[in-house]
Amino acid sequence: MSHSPQKAKFSPIDHSGASYFFKGFSLIKQKGIRRFVFIPLVINALLFSIAFYFVYLELSTYMESIMSWLPSWLDWLSVILWPLAVLTILVIFSFIFSTVANWLAAPFNGLLSEKMEAILSGNEAPKGSMVDIVKDIPRTLSREWQKLAYYLPRAIGFFIIMWLLPVVGQVIWFLFIAWMMAIQYKDYPFDNHKIPFATMKQMLKQNQGISYSFGITVALFSMIPIINLVVMPVAICGATAIWVDHYKDRT
């Protein structure tokens, strides 16, 4: 006797995107999605190990180079510049790390979002075979290119502002990264439903509060070593829950 899938018992979260991110920690434990979580985790672990080693080697050299440009009477600025440099590099590193990891794991991420949506909606979950993953590669990579094309020109502009306006520039840069984090992860369910990238951006702008609070939380956790290894699957599950609660019925 066949049984229809039971809808997962998760109450809608109405207050903030941050709450959806934290909900993602419990969602990744759902039966049937663990293999889609495991593969991105392995990719993240390998990339993080390589990237962290590179950043560790280069940070001291980078700061020594900056301090050598300053006259001796401005040596006291090192107290301010070091924390700013570390924070800036952490933000940049976390986003570059997330971007590369998302490119490599994009087909798996799409299937994870699709599987999570089925669980949250009480629908039949897709099988998610390796054949399905291979078939999705051209479409998912095309979507990642669209995100990159959106990101690069804006990143250049905000990066210049960041260095021209100390402190204020760093805040502006961080908010931009938070917005990009929201786009990166909330786009997976939109893409699964073949919703154009431009339409997705407009829908996110209509509810910027939840997008920014979600993106800020993702960006902050992406800067924490070890924990950032699980950010990708957690953010995908949380973003998919946002889709189910706030966007699905509007498309």
PDB file of C-alpha atoms in Angstrom:
ATOM      1  CA  MET A   1       0.000   0.000   0.000  1.00  0.00           C
ATOM      2  CA  SER A   2       1.509   3.332  -1.046  1.00  0.00           C
ATOM      3  CA  HIS A   3       1.513   6.315   1.212  1.00  0.00           C
ATOM      4  CA  SER A   4       1.658   9.937   0.139  1.00  0.00           C
ATOM      5  CA  PRO A   5       4.611  11.860   1.526  1.00  0.00           C
ATOM      6  CA  GLN A   6       3.949  13.563   4.832  1.00  0.00           C
ATOM      7  CA  LYS A   7       4.600  17.262   5.011  1.00  0.00           C
ATOM      8  CA  ALA A   8       7.435  18.100   7.384  1.00  0.00           C
ATOM      9  CA  LYS A   9       6.231  19.721  10.573  1.00  0.00           C
ATOM     10  CA  PHE A  10       8.014  23.055  10.403  1.00  0.00           C
ATOM     11  CA  SER A  11       6.109  26.170  11.345  1.00  0.00           C
ATOM     12  CA  PRO A  12       6.668  29.238   9.116  1.00  0.00           C
ATOM     13  CA  ILE A  13       9.199  31.715  10.424  1.00  0.00           C
ATOM     14  CA  ASP A  14       7.885  35.191   9.870  1.00  0.00           C
ATOM     15  CA  HIS A  15      10.298  37.550  11.575  1.00  0.00           C
ATOM     16  CA  SER A  16      13.789  37.489  10.047  1.00  0.00           C
ATOM     17  CA  GLY A  17      16.065  35.924   7.501  1.00  0.00           C
ATOM     18  CA  ALA A  18      18.537  35.166  10.303  1.00  0.00           C
ATOM     19  CA  SER A  19      16.011  32.783  11.866  1.00  0.00           C
ATOM     20  CA  TYR A  20      15.745  30.900   8.586  1.00  0.00           C
ATOM     21  CA  PHE A  21      19.506  30.486   8.495  1.00  0.00           C
ATOM     22  CA  PHE A  22      19.553  29.009  12.006  1.00  0.00           C
ATOM     23  CA  LYS A  23      16.637  26.771  11.051  1.00  0.00           C
ATOM     24  CA  GLY A  24      18.887  25.399   8.330  1.00  0.00           C
ATOM     25  CA  PHE A  25      21.005  23.636  10.967  1.00  0.00           C
ATOM     26  CA  SER A  26      18.064  21.398  11.831  1.00  0.00           C
ATOM     27  CA  LEU A  27      16.878  21.057   8.238  1.00  0.00           C
ATOM     28  CA  ILE A  28      20.172  19.536   7.052  1.00  0.00           C
ATOM     29  CA  LYS A  29      19.553  16.619   9.416  1.00  0.00           C
ATOM     30  CA  GLN A  30      16.391  15.572   7.574  1.00  0.00           C
ATOM     31  CA  LYS A  31      16.337  12.020   6.289  1.00  0.00           C
ATOM     32  CA  GLY A  32      16.961  11.739   2.570  1.00  0.00           C
ATOM     33  CA  ILE A  33      19.121  14.820   2.056  1.00  0.00           C
ATOM     34  CA  ARG A  34      22.300  13.895   3.921  1.00  0.00           C
ATOM     35  CA  ARG A  35      24.184  12.745   0.828  1.00  0.00           C
ATOM     36  CA  PHE A  36      23.461  16.106  -0.838  1.00  0.00           C
ATOM     37  CA  VAL A  37      24.882  17.783   2.272  1.00  0.00           C
ATOM     38  CA  PHE A  38      27.951  15.526   2.458  1.00  0.00           C
ATOM     39  CA  ILE A  39      29.306  16.259  -1.041  1.00  0.00           C
ATOM     40  CA  PRO A  40      29.314  20.081  -0.634  1.00  0.00           C
ATOM     41  CA  LEU A  41      30.906  19.573   2.792  1.00  0.00           C
ATOM     42  CA  VAL A  42      33.814  17.650   1.269  1.00  0.00           C
ATOM     43  CA  ILE A  43      34.259  20.310  -1.428  1.00  0.00           C
ATOM     44  CA  ASN A  44      34.192  23.052   1.226  1.00  0.00           C
ATOM     45  CA  ALA A  45      36.738  21.282   3.429  1.00  0.00           C
ATOM     46  CA  LEU A  46      39.253  20.885   0.597  1.00  0.00           C
ATOM     47  CA  LEU A  47      38.875  24.462  -0.641  1.00  0.00           C
ATOM     48  CA  PHE A  48      39.004  25.945   2.845  1.00  0.00           C
ATOM     49  CA  SER A  49      42.211  24.101   3.738  1.00  0.00           C
ATOM     50  CA  ILE A  50      43.969  25.393   0.624  1.00  0.00           C
ATOM     51  CA  ALA A  51      42.599  28.938   0.843  1.00  0.00           C
ATOM     52  CA  PHE A  52      43.236  29.376   4.578  1.00  0.00           C
ATOM     53  CA  TYR A  53      46.863  28.306   4.162  1.00  0.00           C
ATOM     54  CA  PHE A  54      47.328  30.864   1.377  1.00  0.00           C
ATOM     55  CA  VAL A  55      45.702  33.699   3.368  1.00  0.00           C
ATOM     56  CA  TYR A  56      47.761  32.845   6.462  1.00  0.00           C
ATOM     57  CA  LEU A  57      50.997  33.097   4.470  1.00  0.00           C
ATOM     58  CA  GLU A  58      50.100  36.323   2.691  1.00  0.00           C
ATOM     59  CA  LEU A  59      48.497  38.404   5.463  1.00  0.00           C
ATOM     60  CA  SER A  60      51.718  39.321   7.293  1.00  0.00           C
ATOM     61  CA  THR A  61      53.500  40.175   4.045  1.00  0.00           C
ATOM     62  CA  TYR A  62      50.558  42.313   2.953  1.00  0.00           C
ATOM     63  CA  MET A  63      50.492  44.296   6.213  1.00  0.00           C
ATOM     64  CA  GLU A  64      54.270  44.800   6.285  1.00  0.00           C
ATOM     65  CA  SER A  65      54.053  46.215   2.778  1.00  0.00           C
ATOM     66  CA  ILE A  66      51.345  48.686   3.803  1.00  0.00           C
ATOM     67  CA  MET A  67      53.203  49.800   6.934  1.00  0.00           C
ATOM     68  CA  SER A  68      56.415  50.390   4.957  1.00  0.00           C
ATOM     69  CA  TRP A  69      54.619  53.115   2.991  1.00  0.00           C
ATOM     70  CA  LEU A  70      53.768  55.069   6.131  1.00  0.00           C
ATOM     71  CA  PRO A  71      56.169  57.544   7.792  1.00  0.00           C
ATOM     72  CA  SER A  72      57.461  56.522  11.222  1.00  0.00           C
ATOM     73  CA  TRP A  73      55.283  59.061  13.038  1.00  0.00           C
ATOM     74  CA  LEU A  74      52.214  57.189  11.760  1.00  0.00           C
ATOM     75  CA  ASP A  75      53.289  53.829  13.182  1.00  0.00           C
ATOM     76  CA  TRP A  76      50.437  54.077  15.691  1.00  0.00           C
ATOM     77  CA  LEU A  77      48.033  53.492  12.791  1.00  0.00           C
ATOM     78  CA  SER A  78      48.991  49.821  12.835  1.00  0.00           C
ATOM     79  CA  VAL A  79      46.676  49.407  15.839  1.00  0.00           C
ATOM     80  CA  ILE A  80      43.767  50.475  13.612  1.00  0.00           C
ATOM     81  CA  LEU A  81      44.943  49.048  10.299  1.00  0.00           C
ATOM     82  CA  TRP A  82      45.538  45.495  11.528  1.00  0.00           C
ATOM     83  CA  PRO A  83      41.956  44.857  12.719  1.00  0.00           C
ATOM     84  CA  LEU A  84      40.550  46.561   9.611  1.00  0.00           C
ATOM     85  CA  ALA A  85      42.828  44.535   7.347  1.00  0.00           C
ATOM     86  CA  VAL A  86      41.940  41.264   9.061  1.00  0.00           C
ATOM     87  CA  LEU A  87      38.208  42.047   8.907  1.00  0.00           C
ATOM     88  CA  THR A  88      38.402  43.129   5.267  1.00  0.00           C
ATOM     89  CA  ILE A  89      40.398  40.074   4.221  1.00  0.00           C
ATOM     90  CA  LEU A  90      38.039  37.779   6.129  1.00  0.00           C
ATOM     91  CA  VAL A  91      35.024  39.278   4.340  1.00  0.00           C
ATOM     92  CA  ILE A  92      36.694  39.104   0.919  1.00  0.00           C
ATOM     93  CA  PHE A  93      38.070  35.632   1.586  1.00  0.00           C
ATOM     94  CA  SER A  94      34.721  34.310   2.815  1.00  0.00           C
ATOM     95  CA  PHE A  95      32.926  35.537  -0.293  1.00  0.00           C
ATOM     96  CA  ILE A  96      35.572  34.290  -2.745  1.00  0.00           C
ATOM     97  CA  PHE A  97      35.652  30.978  -0.899  1.00  0.00           C
ATOM     98  CA  SER A  98      31.848  30.732  -1.030  1.00  0.00           C
ATOM     99  CA  THR A  99      31.752  31.701  -4.711  1.00  0.00           C
ATOM    100  CA  VAL A 100      34.290  29.070  -5.793  1.00  0.00           C
ATOM    101  CA  ALA A 101      32.668  26.415  -3.612  1.00  0.00           C
ATOM    102  CA  ASN A 102      29.239  27.239  -5.012  1.00  0.00           C
ATOM    103  CA  TRP A 103      30.519  26.984  -8.578  1.00  0.00           C
ATOM    104  CA  LEU A 104      31.915  23.523  -7.964  1.00  0.00           C
ATOM    105  CA  ALA A 105      28.930  22.313  -5.958  1.00  0.00           C
ATOM    106  CA  ALA A 106      26.196  24.085  -7.976  1.00  0.00           C
ATOM    107  CA  PRO A 107      24.537  20.928  -9.409  1.00  0.00           C
ATOM    108  CA  PHE A 108      24.455  19.290  -5.968  1.00  0.00           C
ATOM    109  CA  ASN A 109      23.171  22.509  -4.389  1.00  0.00           C
ATOM    110  CA  GLY A 110      20.274  22.682  -6.826  1.00  0.00           C
ATOM    111  CA  LEU A 111      19.272  19.117  -6.000  1.00  0.00           C
ATOM    112  CA  LEU A 112      19.616  19.785  -2.271  1.00  0.00           C
ATOM    113  CA  SER A 113      17.250  22.749  -2.596  1.00  0.00           C
ATOM    114  CA  GLU A 114      14.818  20.699  -4.687  1.00  0.00           C
ATOM    115  CA  LYS A 115      14.863  17.876  -2.150  1.00  0.00           C
ATOM    116  CA  MET A 116      14.419  20.296   0.755  1.00  0.00           C
ATOM    117  CA  GLU A 117      11.479  22.010  -0.930  1.00  0.00           C
ATOM    118  CA  ALA A 118       9.759  18.658  -1.437  1.00  0.00           C
ATOM    119  CA  ILE A 119      10.183  17.809   2.255  1.00  0.00           C
ATOM    120  CA  LEU A 120       8.904  21.208   3.410  1.00  0.00           C
ATOM    121  CA  SER A 121       5.967  21.130   0.978  1.00  0.00           C
ATOM    122  CA  GLY A 122       5.020  17.497   1.591  1.00  0.00           C
ATOM    123  CA  ASN A 123       5.554  16.502  -2.041  1.00  0.00           C
ATOM    124  CA  GLU A 124       7.271  13.486  -3.574  1.00  0.00           C
ATOM    125  CA  ALA A 125      11.008  14.102  -3.353  1.00  0.00           C
ATOM    126  CA  PRO A 126      13.128  13.738  -6.518  1.00  0.00           C
ATOM    127  CA  LYS A 127      15.497  10.772  -6.734  1.00  0.00           C
ATOM    128  CA  GLY A 128      18.529  12.931  -7.462  1.00  0.00           C
ATOM    129  CA  SER A 129      20.630  10.422  -9.410  1.00  0.00           C
ATOM    130  CA  MET A 130      24.094  11.155 -10.804  1.00  0.00           C
ATOM    131  CA  VAL A 131      22.523  11.346 -14.273  1.00  0.00           C
ATOM    132  CA  ASP A 132      20.259  14.162 -13.048  1.00  0.00           C
ATOM    133  CA  ILE A 133      23.267  15.982 -11.635  1.00  0.00           C
ATOM    134  CA  VAL A 134      25.182  15.731 -14.926  1.00  0.00           C
ATOM    135  CA  LYS A 135      22.149  16.918 -16.909  1.00  0.00           C
ATOM    136  CA  ASP A 136      21.829  19.975 -14.667  1.00  0.00           C
ATOM    137  CA  ILE A 137      25.456  21.085 -15.011  1.00  0.00           C
ATOM    138  CA  PRO A 138      25.012  23.345 -18.104  1.00  0.00           C
ATOM    139  CA  ARG A 139      21.949  25.091 -16.638  1.00  0.00           C
ATOM    140  CA  THR A 140      23.420  25.579 -13.169  1.00  0.00           C
ATOM    141  CA  LEU A 141      26.747  26.870 -14.490  1.00  0.00           C
ATOM    142  CA  SER A 142      24.913  29.268 -16.798  1.00  0.00           C
ATOM    143  CA  ARG A 143      23.088  30.650 -13.774  1.00  0.00           C
ATOM    144  CA  GLU A 144      26.349  30.995 -11.852  1.00  0.00           C
ATOM    145  CA  TRP A 145      27.733  33.029 -14.771  1.00  0.00           C
ATOM    146  CA  GLN A 146      24.765  35.391 -14.473  1.00  0.00           C
ATOM    147  CA  LYS A 147      25.503  35.883 -10.785  1.00  0.00           C
ATOM    148  CA  LEU A 148      29.167  36.534 -11.547  1.00  0.00           C
ATOM    149  CA  ALA A 149      28.289  39.062 -14.267  1.00  0.00           C
ATOM    150  CA  TYR A 150      26.044  40.847 -11.763  1.00  0.00           C
ATOM    151  CA  TYR A 151      28.683  40.751  -9.029  1.00  0.00           C
ATOM    152  CA  LEU A 152      31.945  41.774 -10.727  1.00  0.00           C
ATOM    153  CA  PRO A 153      31.240  45.370 -11.891  1.00  0.00           C
ATOM    154  CA  ARG A 154      29.558  46.200  -8.585  1.00  0.00           C
ATOM    155  CA  ALA A 155      32.349  44.576  -6.593  1.00  0.00           C
ATOM    156  CA  ILE A 156      34.953  46.731  -8.339  1.00  0.00           C
ATOM    157  CA  GLY A 157      33.034  49.912  -7.523  1.00  0.00           C
ATOM    158  CA  PHE A 158      32.368  49.005  -3.897  1.00  0.00           C
ATOM    159  CA  PHE A 159      35.948  47.774  -3.448  1.00  0.00           C
ATOM    160  CA  ILE A 160      37.275  51.189  -4.495  1.00  0.00           C
ATOM    161  CA  ILE A 161      34.853  52.881  -2.095  1.00  0.00           C
ATOM    162  CA  MET A 162      36.014  50.554   0.675  1.00  0.00           C
ATOM    163  CA  TRP A 163      39.626  51.727   0.361  1.00  0.00           C
ATOM    164  CA  LEU A 164      38.771  55.411  -0.176  1.00  0.00           C
ATOM    165  CA  LEU A 165      36.432  55.619   2.829  1.00  0.00           C
ATOM    166  CA  PRO A 166      37.903  53.805   5.856  1.00  0.00           C
ATOM    167  CA  VAL A 167      35.336  52.238   8.207  1.00  0.00           C
ATOM    168  CA  VAL A 168      32.350  53.549   6.222  1.00  0.00           C
ATOM    169  CA  GLY A 169      33.698  51.831   3.121  1.00  0.00           C
ATOM    170  CA  GLN A 170      34.086  48.553   4.988  1.00  0.00           C
ATOM    171  CA  VAL A 171      30.471  48.742   6.183  1.00  0.00           C
ATOM    172  CA  ILE A 172      29.230  49.406   2.647  1.00  0.00           C
ATOM    173  CA  TRP A 173      31.324  46.519   1.321  1.00  0.00           C
ATOM    174  CA  PHE A 174      29.990  44.167   3.988  1.00  0.00           C
ATOM    175  CA  LEU A 175      26.376  45.084   3.162  1.00  0.00           C
ATOM    176  CA  PHE A 176      27.091  44.437  -0.507  1.00  0.00           C
ATOM    177  CA  ILE A 177      28.542  41.019   0.342  1.00  0.00           C
ATOM    178  CA  ALA A 178      25.471  40.296   2.487  1.00  0.00           C
ATOM    179  CA  TRP A 179      23.213  41.132  -0.467  1.00  0.00           C
ATOM    180  CA  MET A 180      25.251  38.852  -2.713  1.00  0.00           C
ATOM    181  CA  MET A 181      25.041  36.036  -0.153  1.00  0.00           C
ATOM    182  CA  ALA A 182      21.260  36.391  -0.174  1.00  0.00           C
ATOM    183  CA  ILE A 183      21.216  36.257  -3.977  1.00  0.00           C
ATOM    184  CA  GLN A 184      23.609  33.309  -4.077  1.00  0.00           C
ATOM    185  CA  TYR A 185      21.615  31.012  -1.822  1.00  0.00           C
ATOM    186  CA  LYS A 186      18.056  32.211  -2.332  1.00  0.00           C
ATOM    187  CA  ASP A 187      18.490  31.797  -6.076  1.00  0.00           C
ATOM    188  CA  TYR A 188      18.639  27.985  -5.984  1.00  0.00           C
ATOM    189  CA  PRO A 189      14.883  27.394  -5.554  1.00  0.00           C
ATOM    190  CA  PHE A 190      14.137  30.200  -8.029  1.00  0.00           C
ATOM    191  CA  ASP A 191      16.416  28.566 -10.582  1.00  0.00           C
ATOM    192  CA  ASN A 192      14.862  25.150  -9.949  1.00  0.00           C
ATOM    193  CA  HIS A 193      11.532  26.673 -10.989  1.00  0.00           C
ATOM    194  CA  LYS A 194      13.110  28.287 -14.087  1.00  0.00           C
ATOM    195  CA  ILE A 195      12.422  31.805 -12.825  1.00  0.00           C
ATOM    196  CA  PRO A 196      14.670  34.333 -14.650  1.00  0.00           C
ATOM    197  CA  PHE A 197      17.550  35.875 -12.731  1.00  0.00           C
ATOM    198  CA  ALA A 198      16.197  39.417 -13.204  1.00  0.00           C
ATOM    199  CA  THR A 199      12.785  38.398 -11.835  1.00  0.00           C
ATOM    200  CA  MET A 200      14.417  36.767  -8.830  1.00  0.00           C
ATOM    201  CA  LYS A 201      16.336  39.961  -8.011  1.00  0.00           C
ATOM    202  CA  GLN A 202      13.179  42.058  -8.205  1.00  0.00           C
ATOM    203  CA  MET A 203      11.334  39.711  -5.851  1.00  0.00           C
ATOM    204  CA  LEU A 204      14.202  39.833  -3.355  1.00  0.00           C
ATOM    205  CA  LYS A 205      14.231  43.646  -3.488  1.00  0.00           C
ATOM    206  CA  GLN A 206      10.541  43.700  -2.587  1.00  0.00           C
ATOM    207  CA  ASN A 207      11.435  42.154   0.768  1.00  0.00           C
ATOM    208  CA  GLN A 208      14.902  43.513   1.455  1.00  0.00           C
ATOM    209  CA  GLY A 209      14.642  43.127   5.228  1.00  0.00           C
ATOM    210  CA  ILE A 210      14.539  39.345   5.155  1.00  0.00           C
ATOM    211  CA  SER A 211      17.142  39.250   2.363  1.00  0.00           C
ATOM    212  CA  TYR A 212      19.657  41.427   4.219  1.00  0.00           C
ATOM    213  CA  SER A 213      19.173  39.755   7.611  1.00  0.00           C
ATOM    214  CA  PHE A 214      19.649  36.370   5.948  1.00  0.00           C
ATOM    215  CA  GLY A 215      22.667  37.547   3.932  1.00  0.00           C
ATOM    216  CA  ILE A 216      24.324  39.268   6.903  1.00  0.00           C
ATOM    217  CA  THR A 217      23.998  36.125   9.006  1.00  0.00           C
ATOM    218  CA  VAL A 218      25.430  33.965   6.222  1.00  0.00           C
ATOM    219  CA  ALA A 219      28.319  36.410   5.707  1.00  0.00           C
ATOM    220  CA  LEU A 220      29.164  36.466   9.428  1.00  0.00           C
ATOM    221  CA  PHE A 221      29.149  32.688   9.773  1.00  0.00           C
ATOM    222  CA  SER A 222      31.206  32.380   6.574  1.00  0.00           C
ATOM    223  CA  MET A 223      34.027  34.226   8.352  1.00  0.00           C
ATOM    224  CA  ILE A 224      34.217  31.719  11.225  1.00  0.00           C
ATOM    225  CA  PRO A 225      36.756  28.920  10.575  1.00  0.00           C
ATOM    226  CA  ILE A 226      35.407  25.350  10.725  1.00  0.00           C
ATOM    227  CA  ILE A 227      31.800  26.553  11.066  1.00  0.00           C
ATOM    228  CA  ASN A 228      32.005  28.027   7.576  1.00  0.00           C
ATOM    229  CA  LEU A 229      32.388  24.496   6.233  1.00  0.00           C
ATOM    230  CA  VAL A 230      28.694  23.824   6.891  1.00  0.00           C
ATOM    231  CA  VAL A 231      27.421  27.270   5.881  1.00  0.00           C
ATOM    232  CA  MET A 232      26.677  26.238   2.289  1.00  0.00           C
ATOM    233  CA  PRO A 233      24.178  23.414   2.962  1.00  0.00           C
ATOM    234  CA  VAL A 234      22.703  25.239   5.973  1.00  0.00           C
ATOM    235  CA  ALA A 235      22.154  28.413   3.928  1.00  0.00           C
ATOM    236  CA  ILE A 236      20.632  26.469   1.021  1.00  0.00           C
ATOM    237  CA  CYS A 237      18.133  24.731   3.311  1.00  0.00           C
ATOM    238  CA  GLY A 238      17.305  27.999   5.079  1.00  0.00           C
ATOM    239  CA  ALA A 239      16.914  29.848   1.776  1.00  0.00           C
ATOM    240  CA  THR A 240      14.648  27.097   0.455  1.00  0.00           C
ATOM    241  CA  ALA A 241      12.467  27.467   3.555  1.00  0.00           C
ATOM    242  CA  ILE A 242      12.208  31.198   2.773  1.00  0.00           C
ATOM    243  CA  TRP A 243      11.130  30.286  -0.763  1.00  0.00           C
ATOM    244  CA  VAL A 244       8.404  27.957   0.488  1.00  0.00           C
ATOM    245  CA  ASP A 245       7.064  30.453   3.044  1.00  0.00           C
ATOM    246  CA  HIS A 246       7.395  33.736   1.135  1.00  0.00           C
ATOM    247  CA  TYR A 247       7.831  33.287  -2.613  1.00  0.00           C
ATOM    248  CA  LYS A 248       6.446  29.979  -3.856  1.00  0.00           C
ATOM    249  CA  ASP A 249       2.801  31.056  -3.893  1.00  0.00           C
ATOM    250  CA  ARG A 250       3.683  34.302  -5.701  1.00  0.00           C
ATOM    251  CA  THR A 251       5.134  32.620  -8.797  1.00  0.00           C
TER     252      THR A 251
END
